[in-house]
Amino acid sequence: MNLKDIEELILTIDKTSINRIDIELDNLKLSIQKGESLQKKVVAQEDNKNQEMNIETFTEEENIENDEENVYIVTAPLMGTFYRASSPDAPPYVSVGSKVKKGDKLCILEAMKLMNEIECDVDGEIVDILVENEELVEYGQPLFKIKIQG
């Protein structure tokens, strides 16, 4: 079991009513527990060595707060790998300065080998792209800033 497998397991558990899961595989002990905090802690024990990994999650309330008026923050609806285009040789869906309309494709988030197209919720102009292509993003992480038109 690698870090990607653990991240996928966390995503799956987060979508269920399960509050805690303990897994033992060969020399790996894994305990995942949902909590009230903004951070989920995964403790893995391998060959009597404790390794702690903190996986940050973001809340929508944090991301919506913005000092600039008429700016909409697009956040990741799930954890996954961020892609600006449909394929490596294709042009990006949007760039800074692009005019977008509600329903336009902004990017793709790949999670568990599924490509999820992320669409725009407002009409406006892309003023900032907050993550790099092929970057792993967390649920609720800000992806784009859009100046609302209209």
Short mmCIF file of N, CA and C in Angstrom, two decimals:
data_model
loop_
_atom_site.label_atom_id
_atom_site.label_comp_id
_atom_site.label_asym_id
_atom_site.label_seq_id
_atom_site.Cartn_x
_atom_site.Cartn_y
_atom_site.Cartn_z
N MET A 1 0.86 -1.17 0.00
CA MET A 1 0.00 0.00 0.00
C MET A 1 0.90 1.23 0.00
N ASN A 2 0.68 2.13 -0.95
CA ASN A 2 1.49 3.33 -1.03
C ASN A 2 0.65 4.56 -0.64
N LEU A 3 1.25 5.73 -0.68
CA LEU A 3 0.57 6.96 -0.28
C LEU A 3 -0.67 7.22 -1.13
N LYS A 4 -0.58 6.96 -2.43
CA LYS A 4 -1.74 7.18 -3.33
C LYS A 4 -2.91 6.28 -2.92
N ASP A 5 -2.62 5.01 -2.59
CA ASP A 5 -3.66 4.09 -2.13
C ASP A 5 -4.31 4.61 -0.85
N ILE A 6 -3.49 5.13 0.06
CA ILE A 6 -4.01 5.66 1.32
C ILE A 6 -4.89 6.88 1.07
N GLU A 7 -4.46 7.77 0.17
CA GLU A 7 -5.25 8.96 -0.16
C GLU A 7 -6.59 8.56 -0.76
N GLU A 8 -6.59 7.56 -1.65
CA GLU A 8 -7.84 7.09 -2.26
C GLU A 8 -8.76 6.47 -1.21
N LEU A 9 -8.18 5.75 -0.26
CA LEU A 9 -8.95 5.16 0.83
C LEU A 9 -9.59 6.25 1.68
N ILE A 10 -8.84 7.31 1.97
CA ILE A 10 -9.38 8.42 2.75
C ILE A 10 -10.55 9.07 2.02
N LEU A 11 -10.40 9.28 0.72
CA LEU A 11 -11.49 9.86 -0.08
C LEU A 11 -12.74 8.99 -0.02
N THR A 12 -12.55 7.70 -0.17
CA THR A 12 -13.68 6.77 -0.16
C THR A 12 -14.37 6.78 1.20
N ILE A 13 -13.60 6.73 2.27
CA ILE A 13 -14.16 6.72 3.62
C ILE A 13 -14.88 8.03 3.91
N ASP A 14 -14.32 9.14 3.42
CA ASP A 14 -14.91 10.45 3.66
C ASP A 14 -16.32 10.55 3.09
N LYS A 15 -16.60 9.78 2.04
CA LYS A 15 -17.92 9.82 1.40
C LYS A 15 -18.91 8.86 2.05
N THR A 16 -18.49 8.15 3.08
CA THR A 16 -19.37 7.18 3.74
C THR A 16 -19.68 7.63 5.16
N SER A 17 -20.49 6.84 5.86
CA SER A 17 -20.80 7.13 7.26
C SER A 17 -19.81 6.46 8.20
N ILE A 18 -18.80 5.79 7.66
CA ILE A 18 -17.79 5.14 8.50
C ILE A 18 -16.97 6.21 9.20
N ASN A 19 -16.81 6.08 10.53
CA ASN A 19 -16.04 7.06 11.29
C ASN A 19 -14.61 6.63 11.54
N ARG A 20 -14.37 5.32 11.55
CA ARG A 20 -13.02 4.83 11.83
C ARG A 20 -12.81 3.50 11.13
N ILE A 21 -11.58 3.29 10.64
CA ILE A 21 -11.22 2.01 10.04
C ILE A 21 -9.78 1.68 10.43
N ASP A 22 -9.56 0.43 10.78
CA ASP A 22 -8.23 -0.08 11.10
C ASP A 22 -7.91 -1.21 10.13
N ILE A 23 -6.75 -1.15 9.51
CA ILE A 23 -6.35 -2.15 8.52
C ILE A 23 -4.97 -2.68 8.89
N GLU A 24 -4.80 -4.00 8.79
CA GLU A 24 -3.49 -4.62 8.98
C GLU A 24 -3.18 -5.46 7.76
N LEU A 25 -2.10 -5.13 7.08
CA LEU A 25 -1.64 -5.87 5.91
C LEU A 25 -0.16 -6.19 6.12
N ASP A 26 0.16 -7.45 6.23
CA ASP A 26 1.55 -7.89 6.44
C ASP A 26 2.18 -7.07 7.57
N ASN A 27 3.17 -6.24 7.25
CA ASN A 27 3.86 -5.45 8.27
C ASN A 27 3.35 -4.01 8.34
N LEU A 28 2.16 -3.75 7.82
CA LEU A 28 1.59 -2.40 7.82
C LEU A 28 0.33 -2.36 8.66
N LYS A 29 0.26 -1.42 9.59
CA LYS A 29 -0.95 -1.18 10.36
C LYS A 29 -1.40 0.24 10.04
N LEU A 30 -2.67 0.38 9.65
CA LEU A 30 -3.19 1.67 9.23
C LEU A 30 -4.47 1.95 9.98
N SER A 31 -4.56 3.14 10.55
CA SER A 31 -5.76 3.56 11.27
C SER A 31 -6.18 4.92 10.72
N ILE A 32 -7.44 5.01 10.27
CA ILE A 32 -7.97 6.27 9.75
C ILE A 32 -9.23 6.58 10.53
N GLN A 33 -9.32 7.80 11.04
CA GLN A 33 -10.48 8.19 11.83
C GLN A 33 -10.93 9.58 11.41
N LYS A 34 -12.25 9.72 11.20
CA LYS A 34 -12.81 11.03 10.90
C LYS A 34 -12.83 11.84 12.19
N GLY A 35 -12.63 13.13 12.05
CA GLY A 35 -12.65 13.99 13.22
C GLY A 35 -13.35 15.30 12.91
N GLU A 36 -13.45 16.13 13.92
CA GLU A 36 -14.09 17.44 13.79
C GLU A 36 -13.13 18.48 13.23
N SER A 37 -11.83 18.21 13.29
CA SER A 37 -10.86 19.21 12.88
C SER A 37 -10.76 19.30 11.37
N LEU A 38 -9.98 20.29 10.91
CA LEU A 38 -9.78 20.48 9.48
C LEU A 38 -8.69 19.57 8.94
N GLN A 39 -8.06 18.82 9.83
CA GLN A 39 -6.97 17.98 9.40
C GLN A 39 -7.27 16.54 9.77
N LYS A 40 -7.05 15.63 8.84
CA LYS A 40 -7.21 14.21 9.11
C LYS A 40 -5.82 13.65 9.29
N LYS A 41 -5.66 12.83 10.29
CA LYS A 41 -4.35 12.30 10.59
C LYS A 41 -4.35 10.82 10.31
N VAL A 42 -3.36 10.37 9.59
CA VAL A 42 -3.21 8.96 9.27
C VAL A 42 -1.93 8.50 9.94
N VAL A 43 -2.03 7.45 10.72
CA VAL A 43 -0.85 6.91 11.37
C VAL A 43 -0.58 5.53 10.80
N ALA A 44 0.57 5.35 10.22
CA ALA A 44 0.94 4.06 9.66
C ALA A 44 2.13 3.51 10.43
N GLN A 45 2.03 2.27 10.86
CA GLN A 45 3.13 1.63 11.55
C GLN A 45 3.69 0.56 10.63
N GLU A 46 4.97 0.66 10.34
CA GLU A 46 5.60 -0.32 9.48
C GLU A 46 6.90 -0.76 10.14
N ASP A 47 7.02 -2.07 10.42
CA ASP A 47 8.20 -2.63 11.07
C ASP A 47 8.55 -1.86 12.34
N ASN A 48 7.55 -1.60 13.18
CA ASN A 48 7.70 -0.91 14.46
C ASN A 48 8.21 0.51 14.34
N LYS A 49 8.19 1.09 13.15
CA LYS A 49 8.56 2.50 12.95
C LYS A 49 7.27 3.26 12.72
N ASN A 50 7.01 4.26 13.52
CA ASN A 50 5.81 5.07 13.32
C ASN A 50 6.09 6.15 12.29
N GLN A 51 5.23 6.22 11.31
CA GLN A 51 5.32 7.28 10.31
C GLN A 51 3.99 8.01 10.35
N GLU A 52 4.03 9.31 10.54
CA GLU A 52 2.80 10.08 10.57
C GLU A 52 2.73 10.94 9.32
N MET A 53 1.55 10.94 8.71
CA MET A 53 1.31 11.77 7.54
C MET A 53 0.08 12.62 7.82
N ASN A 54 0.20 13.91 7.67
CA ASN A 54 -0.94 14.80 7.84
C ASN A 54 -1.43 15.20 6.46
N ILE A 55 -2.71 14.99 6.24
CA ILE A 55 -3.32 15.33 4.96
C ILE A 55 -4.30 16.45 5.22
N GLU A 56 -3.97 17.65 4.71
CA GLU A 56 -4.82 18.81 4.97
C GLU A 56 -6.06 18.78 4.11
N THR A 57 -7.15 19.20 4.72
CA THR A 57 -8.36 19.41 3.95
C THR A 57 -8.78 20.86 4.16
N PHE A 58 -9.46 21.41 3.21
CA PHE A 58 -9.88 22.79 3.28
C PHE A 58 -11.40 22.84 3.41
N THR A 59 -11.89 23.86 4.09
CA THR A 59 -13.34 24.01 4.18
C THR A 59 -13.77 25.07 3.18
N GLU A 60 -15.00 24.94 2.70
CA GLU A 60 -15.49 25.91 1.72
C GLU A 60 -15.53 27.31 2.32
N GLU A 61 -15.81 27.41 3.64
CA GLU A 61 -15.89 28.72 4.27
C GLU A 61 -14.56 29.46 4.16
N GLU A 62 -13.44 28.74 4.34
CA GLU A 62 -12.13 29.37 4.22
C GLU A 62 -11.92 29.92 2.82
N ASN A 63 -12.34 29.16 1.82
CA ASN A 63 -12.04 29.51 0.44
C ASN A 63 -12.94 30.61 -0.10
N ILE A 64 -14.15 30.72 0.42
CA ILE A 64 -15.08 31.72 -0.09
C ILE A 64 -14.69 33.11 0.40
N GLU A 65 -14.09 33.18 1.60
CA GLU A 65 -13.67 34.47 2.12
C GLU A 65 -12.62 35.05 1.19
N ASN A 66 -12.87 36.24 0.72
CA ASN A 66 -11.94 36.86 -0.22
C ASN A 66 -12.05 38.36 -0.05
N ASP A 67 -10.91 39.03 -0.02
CA ASP A 67 -10.89 40.47 0.18
C ASP A 67 -11.41 41.22 -1.04
N GLU A 68 -11.25 40.65 -2.21
CA GLU A 68 -11.63 41.32 -3.44
C GLU A 68 -13.12 41.13 -3.71
N GLU A 69 -13.80 42.22 -4.08
CA GLU A 69 -15.21 42.11 -4.43
C GLU A 69 -15.35 41.51 -5.82
N ASN A 70 -16.47 40.85 -6.06
CA ASN A 70 -16.80 40.27 -7.36
C ASN A 70 -15.78 39.24 -7.84
N VAL A 71 -15.11 38.56 -6.91
CA VAL A 71 -14.19 37.50 -7.29
C VAL A 71 -14.74 36.19 -6.74
N TYR A 72 -14.89 35.23 -7.63
CA TYR A 72 -15.40 33.91 -7.27
C TYR A 72 -14.22 32.93 -7.23
N ILE A 73 -14.13 32.15 -6.18
CA ILE A 73 -13.07 31.16 -6.04
C ILE A 73 -13.64 29.79 -6.40
N VAL A 74 -13.05 29.15 -7.40
CA VAL A 74 -13.43 27.78 -7.76
C VAL A 74 -12.58 26.85 -6.91
N THR A 75 -13.24 25.96 -6.16
CA THR A 75 -12.52 25.03 -5.30
C THR A 75 -12.66 23.61 -5.82
N ALA A 76 -11.72 22.77 -5.45
CA ALA A 76 -11.73 21.37 -5.89
C ALA A 76 -12.87 20.62 -5.19
N PRO A 77 -13.77 20.00 -5.96
CA PRO A 77 -14.87 19.25 -5.36
C PRO A 77 -14.43 17.87 -4.85
N LEU A 78 -13.18 17.51 -5.14
CA LEU A 78 -12.64 16.23 -4.69
C LEU A 78 -11.12 16.30 -4.73
N MET A 79 -10.49 15.32 -4.11
CA MET A 79 -9.04 15.24 -4.13
C MET A 79 -8.62 14.53 -5.41
N GLY A 80 -7.58 15.01 -6.06
CA GLY A 80 -7.11 14.35 -7.27
C GLY A 80 -5.98 15.12 -7.92
N THR A 81 -5.61 14.67 -9.11
CA THR A 81 -4.54 15.32 -9.87
C THR A 81 -5.17 16.33 -10.82
N PHE A 82 -4.67 17.56 -10.77
CA PHE A 82 -5.18 18.68 -11.55
C PHE A 82 -4.54 18.70 -12.93
N TYR A 83 -5.39 18.75 -13.97
CA TYR A 83 -4.90 18.87 -15.35
C TYR A 83 -5.58 20.07 -16.01
N ARG A 84 -4.79 20.93 -16.66
CA ARG A 84 -5.33 22.11 -17.33
C ARG A 84 -5.91 21.79 -18.69
N ALA A 85 -5.56 20.62 -19.27
CA ALA A 85 -6.00 20.27 -20.63
C ALA A 85 -6.47 18.82 -20.66
N SER A 86 -7.15 18.46 -21.75
CA SER A 86 -7.68 17.11 -21.89
C SER A 86 -6.60 16.08 -22.20
N SER A 87 -5.46 16.53 -22.73
CA SER A 87 -4.33 15.64 -23.00
C SER A 87 -3.05 16.46 -22.96
N PRO A 88 -1.89 15.81 -22.86
CA PRO A 88 -0.64 16.57 -22.76
C PRO A 88 -0.39 17.51 -23.94
N ASP A 89 -0.84 17.15 -25.18
CA ASP A 89 -0.58 18.03 -26.32
C ASP A 89 -1.73 18.97 -26.64
N ALA A 90 -2.82 18.89 -25.89
CA ALA A 90 -3.97 19.76 -26.13
C ALA A 90 -3.75 21.12 -25.45
N PRO A 91 -4.34 22.17 -26.00
CA PRO A 91 -4.24 23.48 -25.34
C PRO A 91 -5.04 23.46 -24.03
N PRO A 92 -4.64 24.28 -23.05
CA PRO A 92 -5.38 24.31 -21.79
C PRO A 92 -6.82 24.80 -22.01
N TYR A 93 -7.72 24.31 -21.16
CA TYR A 93 -9.12 24.76 -21.25
C TYR A 93 -9.20 26.27 -21.08
N VAL A 94 -8.49 26.81 -20.07
CA VAL A 94 -8.50 28.26 -19.81
C VAL A 94 -7.11 28.72 -19.41
N SER A 95 -6.87 30.01 -19.57
CA SER A 95 -5.64 30.66 -19.14
C SER A 95 -6.03 31.94 -18.43
N VAL A 96 -5.08 32.58 -17.76
CA VAL A 96 -5.36 33.87 -17.14
C VAL A 96 -5.79 34.83 -18.25
N GLY A 97 -6.91 35.51 -18.03
CA GLY A 97 -7.47 36.43 -19.02
C GLY A 97 -8.58 35.82 -19.86
N SER A 98 -8.75 34.50 -19.79
CA SER A 98 -9.82 33.84 -20.56
C SER A 98 -11.18 34.27 -20.05
N LYS A 99 -12.09 34.53 -20.98
CA LYS A 99 -13.49 34.80 -20.63
C LYS A 99 -14.20 33.45 -20.52
N VAL A 100 -14.95 33.26 -19.43
CA VAL A 100 -15.65 31.99 -19.22
C VAL A 100 -17.13 32.24 -18.96
N LYS A 101 -17.93 31.26 -19.30
CA LYS A 101 -19.36 31.30 -19.04
C LYS A 101 -19.73 30.12 -18.17
N LYS A 102 -20.84 30.24 -17.49
CA LYS A 102 -21.32 29.15 -16.65
C LYS A 102 -21.42 27.88 -17.49
N GLY A 103 -20.84 26.79 -17.01
CA GLY A 103 -20.87 25.52 -17.73
C GLY A 103 -19.62 25.24 -18.55
N ASP A 104 -18.76 26.26 -18.77
CA ASP A 104 -17.51 26.03 -19.51
C ASP A 104 -16.59 25.11 -18.70
N LYS A 105 -15.84 24.27 -19.39
CA LYS A 105 -14.87 23.40 -18.73
C LYS A 105 -13.66 24.23 -18.33
N LEU A 106 -13.22 24.04 -17.07
CA LEU A 106 -12.06 24.75 -16.57
C LEU A 106 -10.82 23.86 -16.50
N CYS A 107 -11.02 22.61 -16.08
CA CYS A 107 -9.91 21.70 -15.88
C CYS A 107 -10.44 20.28 -15.71
N ILE A 108 -9.53 19.36 -15.48
CA ILE A 108 -9.88 17.98 -15.17
C ILE A 108 -9.21 17.62 -13.86
N LEU A 109 -9.94 16.93 -12.99
CA LEU A 109 -9.35 16.35 -11.79
C LEU A 109 -9.44 14.84 -11.93
N GLU A 110 -8.28 14.19 -11.89
CA GLU A 110 -8.24 12.73 -11.98
C GLU A 110 -8.22 12.17 -10.57
N ALA A 111 -9.20 11.31 -10.29
CA ALA A 111 -9.26 10.64 -8.99
C ALA A 111 -9.61 9.18 -9.23
N MET A 112 -8.80 8.31 -8.71
CA MET A 112 -9.02 6.87 -8.84
C MET A 112 -9.21 6.46 -10.30
N LYS A 113 -8.36 6.99 -11.16
CA LYS A 113 -8.35 6.69 -12.60
C LYS A 113 -9.58 7.20 -13.34
N LEU A 114 -10.39 8.04 -12.71
CA LEU A 114 -11.55 8.65 -13.36
C LEU A 114 -11.24 10.11 -13.63
N MET A 115 -11.55 10.56 -14.84
CA MET A 115 -11.33 11.96 -15.22
C MET A 115 -12.62 12.74 -14.97
N ASN A 116 -12.56 13.70 -14.05
CA ASN A 116 -13.72 14.50 -13.68
C ASN A 116 -13.55 15.91 -14.23
N GLU A 117 -14.42 16.30 -15.16
CA GLU A 117 -14.36 17.64 -15.74
C GLU A 117 -14.97 18.63 -14.76
N ILE A 118 -14.24 19.69 -14.48
CA ILE A 118 -14.71 20.73 -13.57
C ILE A 118 -15.22 21.89 -14.42
N GLU A 119 -16.47 22.27 -14.17
CA GLU A 119 -17.11 23.32 -14.96
C GLU A 119 -17.23 24.61 -14.15
N CYS A 120 -17.32 25.70 -14.87
CA CYS A 120 -17.45 27.02 -14.26
C CYS A 120 -18.88 27.23 -13.76
N ASP A 121 -19.01 27.88 -12.60
CA ASP A 121 -20.32 28.15 -12.01
C ASP A 121 -20.82 29.56 -12.29
N VAL A 122 -19.95 30.42 -12.83
CA VAL A 122 -20.31 31.83 -13.05
C VAL A 122 -19.78 32.31 -14.40
N ASP A 123 -20.30 33.44 -14.86
CA ASP A 123 -19.75 34.11 -16.04
C ASP A 123 -18.68 35.07 -15.55
N GLY A 124 -17.54 35.12 -16.24
CA GLY A 124 -16.50 36.03 -15.81
C GLY A 124 -15.20 35.87 -16.56
N GLU A 125 -14.12 36.31 -15.91
CA GLU A 125 -12.78 36.26 -16.50
C GLU A 125 -11.82 35.63 -15.50
N ILE A 126 -11.00 34.70 -15.98
CA ILE A 126 -10.00 34.04 -15.13
C ILE A 126 -8.94 35.08 -14.76
N VAL A 127 -8.77 35.35 -13.46
CA VAL A 127 -7.75 36.31 -13.04
C VAL A 127 -6.54 35.62 -12.42
N ASP A 128 -6.70 34.35 -11.99
CA ASP A 128 -5.56 33.63 -11.43
C ASP A 128 -5.83 32.13 -11.46
N ILE A 129 -4.79 31.37 -11.76
CA ILE A 129 -4.83 29.91 -11.67
C ILE A 129 -3.91 29.57 -10.50
N LEU A 130 -4.48 28.99 -9.46
CA LEU A 130 -3.80 28.86 -8.18
C LEU A 130 -3.00 27.57 -7.99
N VAL A 131 -3.07 26.66 -8.95
CA VAL A 131 -2.31 25.41 -8.86
C VAL A 131 -1.60 25.13 -10.18
N GLU A 132 -0.58 24.30 -10.12
CA GLU A 132 0.19 23.94 -11.31
C GLU A 132 -0.40 22.70 -11.97
N ASN A 133 -0.17 22.56 -13.26
CA ASN A 133 -0.60 21.38 -13.99
C ASN A 133 0.02 20.13 -13.37
N GLU A 134 -0.77 19.08 -13.27
CA GLU A 134 -0.37 17.78 -12.72
C GLU A 134 -0.09 17.81 -11.22
N GLU A 135 -0.55 18.85 -10.54
CA GLU A 135 -0.37 18.95 -9.09
C GLU A 135 -1.50 18.19 -8.39
N LEU A 136 -1.17 17.52 -7.29
CA LEU A 136 -2.18 16.85 -6.48
C LEU A 136 -2.89 17.91 -5.64
N VAL A 137 -4.22 17.96 -5.74
CA VAL A 137 -4.99 18.94 -4.98
C VAL A 137 -5.91 18.23 -3.99
N GLU A 138 -6.23 18.92 -2.92
CA GLU A 138 -7.09 18.40 -1.87
C GLU A 138 -8.52 18.87 -2.07
N TYR A 139 -9.45 18.18 -1.45
CA TYR A 139 -10.86 18.59 -1.47
C TYR A 139 -10.96 20.00 -0.91
N GLY A 140 -11.65 20.88 -1.62
CA GLY A 140 -11.88 22.24 -1.15
C GLY A 140 -10.74 23.21 -1.43
N GLN A 141 -9.64 22.73 -2.00
CA GLN A 141 -8.50 23.60 -2.28
C GLN A 141 -8.86 24.58 -3.40
N PRO A 142 -8.54 25.86 -3.25
CA PRO A 142 -8.81 26.84 -4.30
C PRO A 142 -8.02 26.51 -5.57
N LEU A 143 -8.71 26.57 -6.72
CA LEU A 143 -8.08 26.27 -8.01
C LEU A 143 -7.96 27.50 -8.90
N PHE A 144 -9.05 28.28 -8.99
CA PHE A 144 -9.11 29.44 -9.88
C PHE A 144 -9.74 30.61 -9.16
N LYS A 145 -9.33 31.83 -9.56
CA LYS A 145 -10.03 33.06 -9.17
C LYS A 145 -10.67 33.58 -10.44
N ILE A 146 -11.97 33.87 -10.35
CA ILE A 146 -12.71 34.38 -11.51
C ILE A 146 -13.35 35.71 -11.13
N LYS A 147 -13.08 36.75 -11.91
CA LYS A 147 -13.74 38.04 -11.70
C LYS A 147 -15.12 37.92 -12.34
N ILE A 148 -16.15 38.07 -11.52
CA ILE A 148 -17.52 37.90 -11.99
C ILE A 148 -17.91 39.06 -12.89
N GLN A 149 -18.49 38.73 -14.04
CA GLN A 149 -18.96 39.73 -15.00
C GLN A 149 -20.48 39.80 -14.90
N GLY A 150 -21.01 40.95 -14.97
CA GLY A 150 -22.40 40.99 -15.15
C GLY A 150 -23.31 41.61 -14.28
#
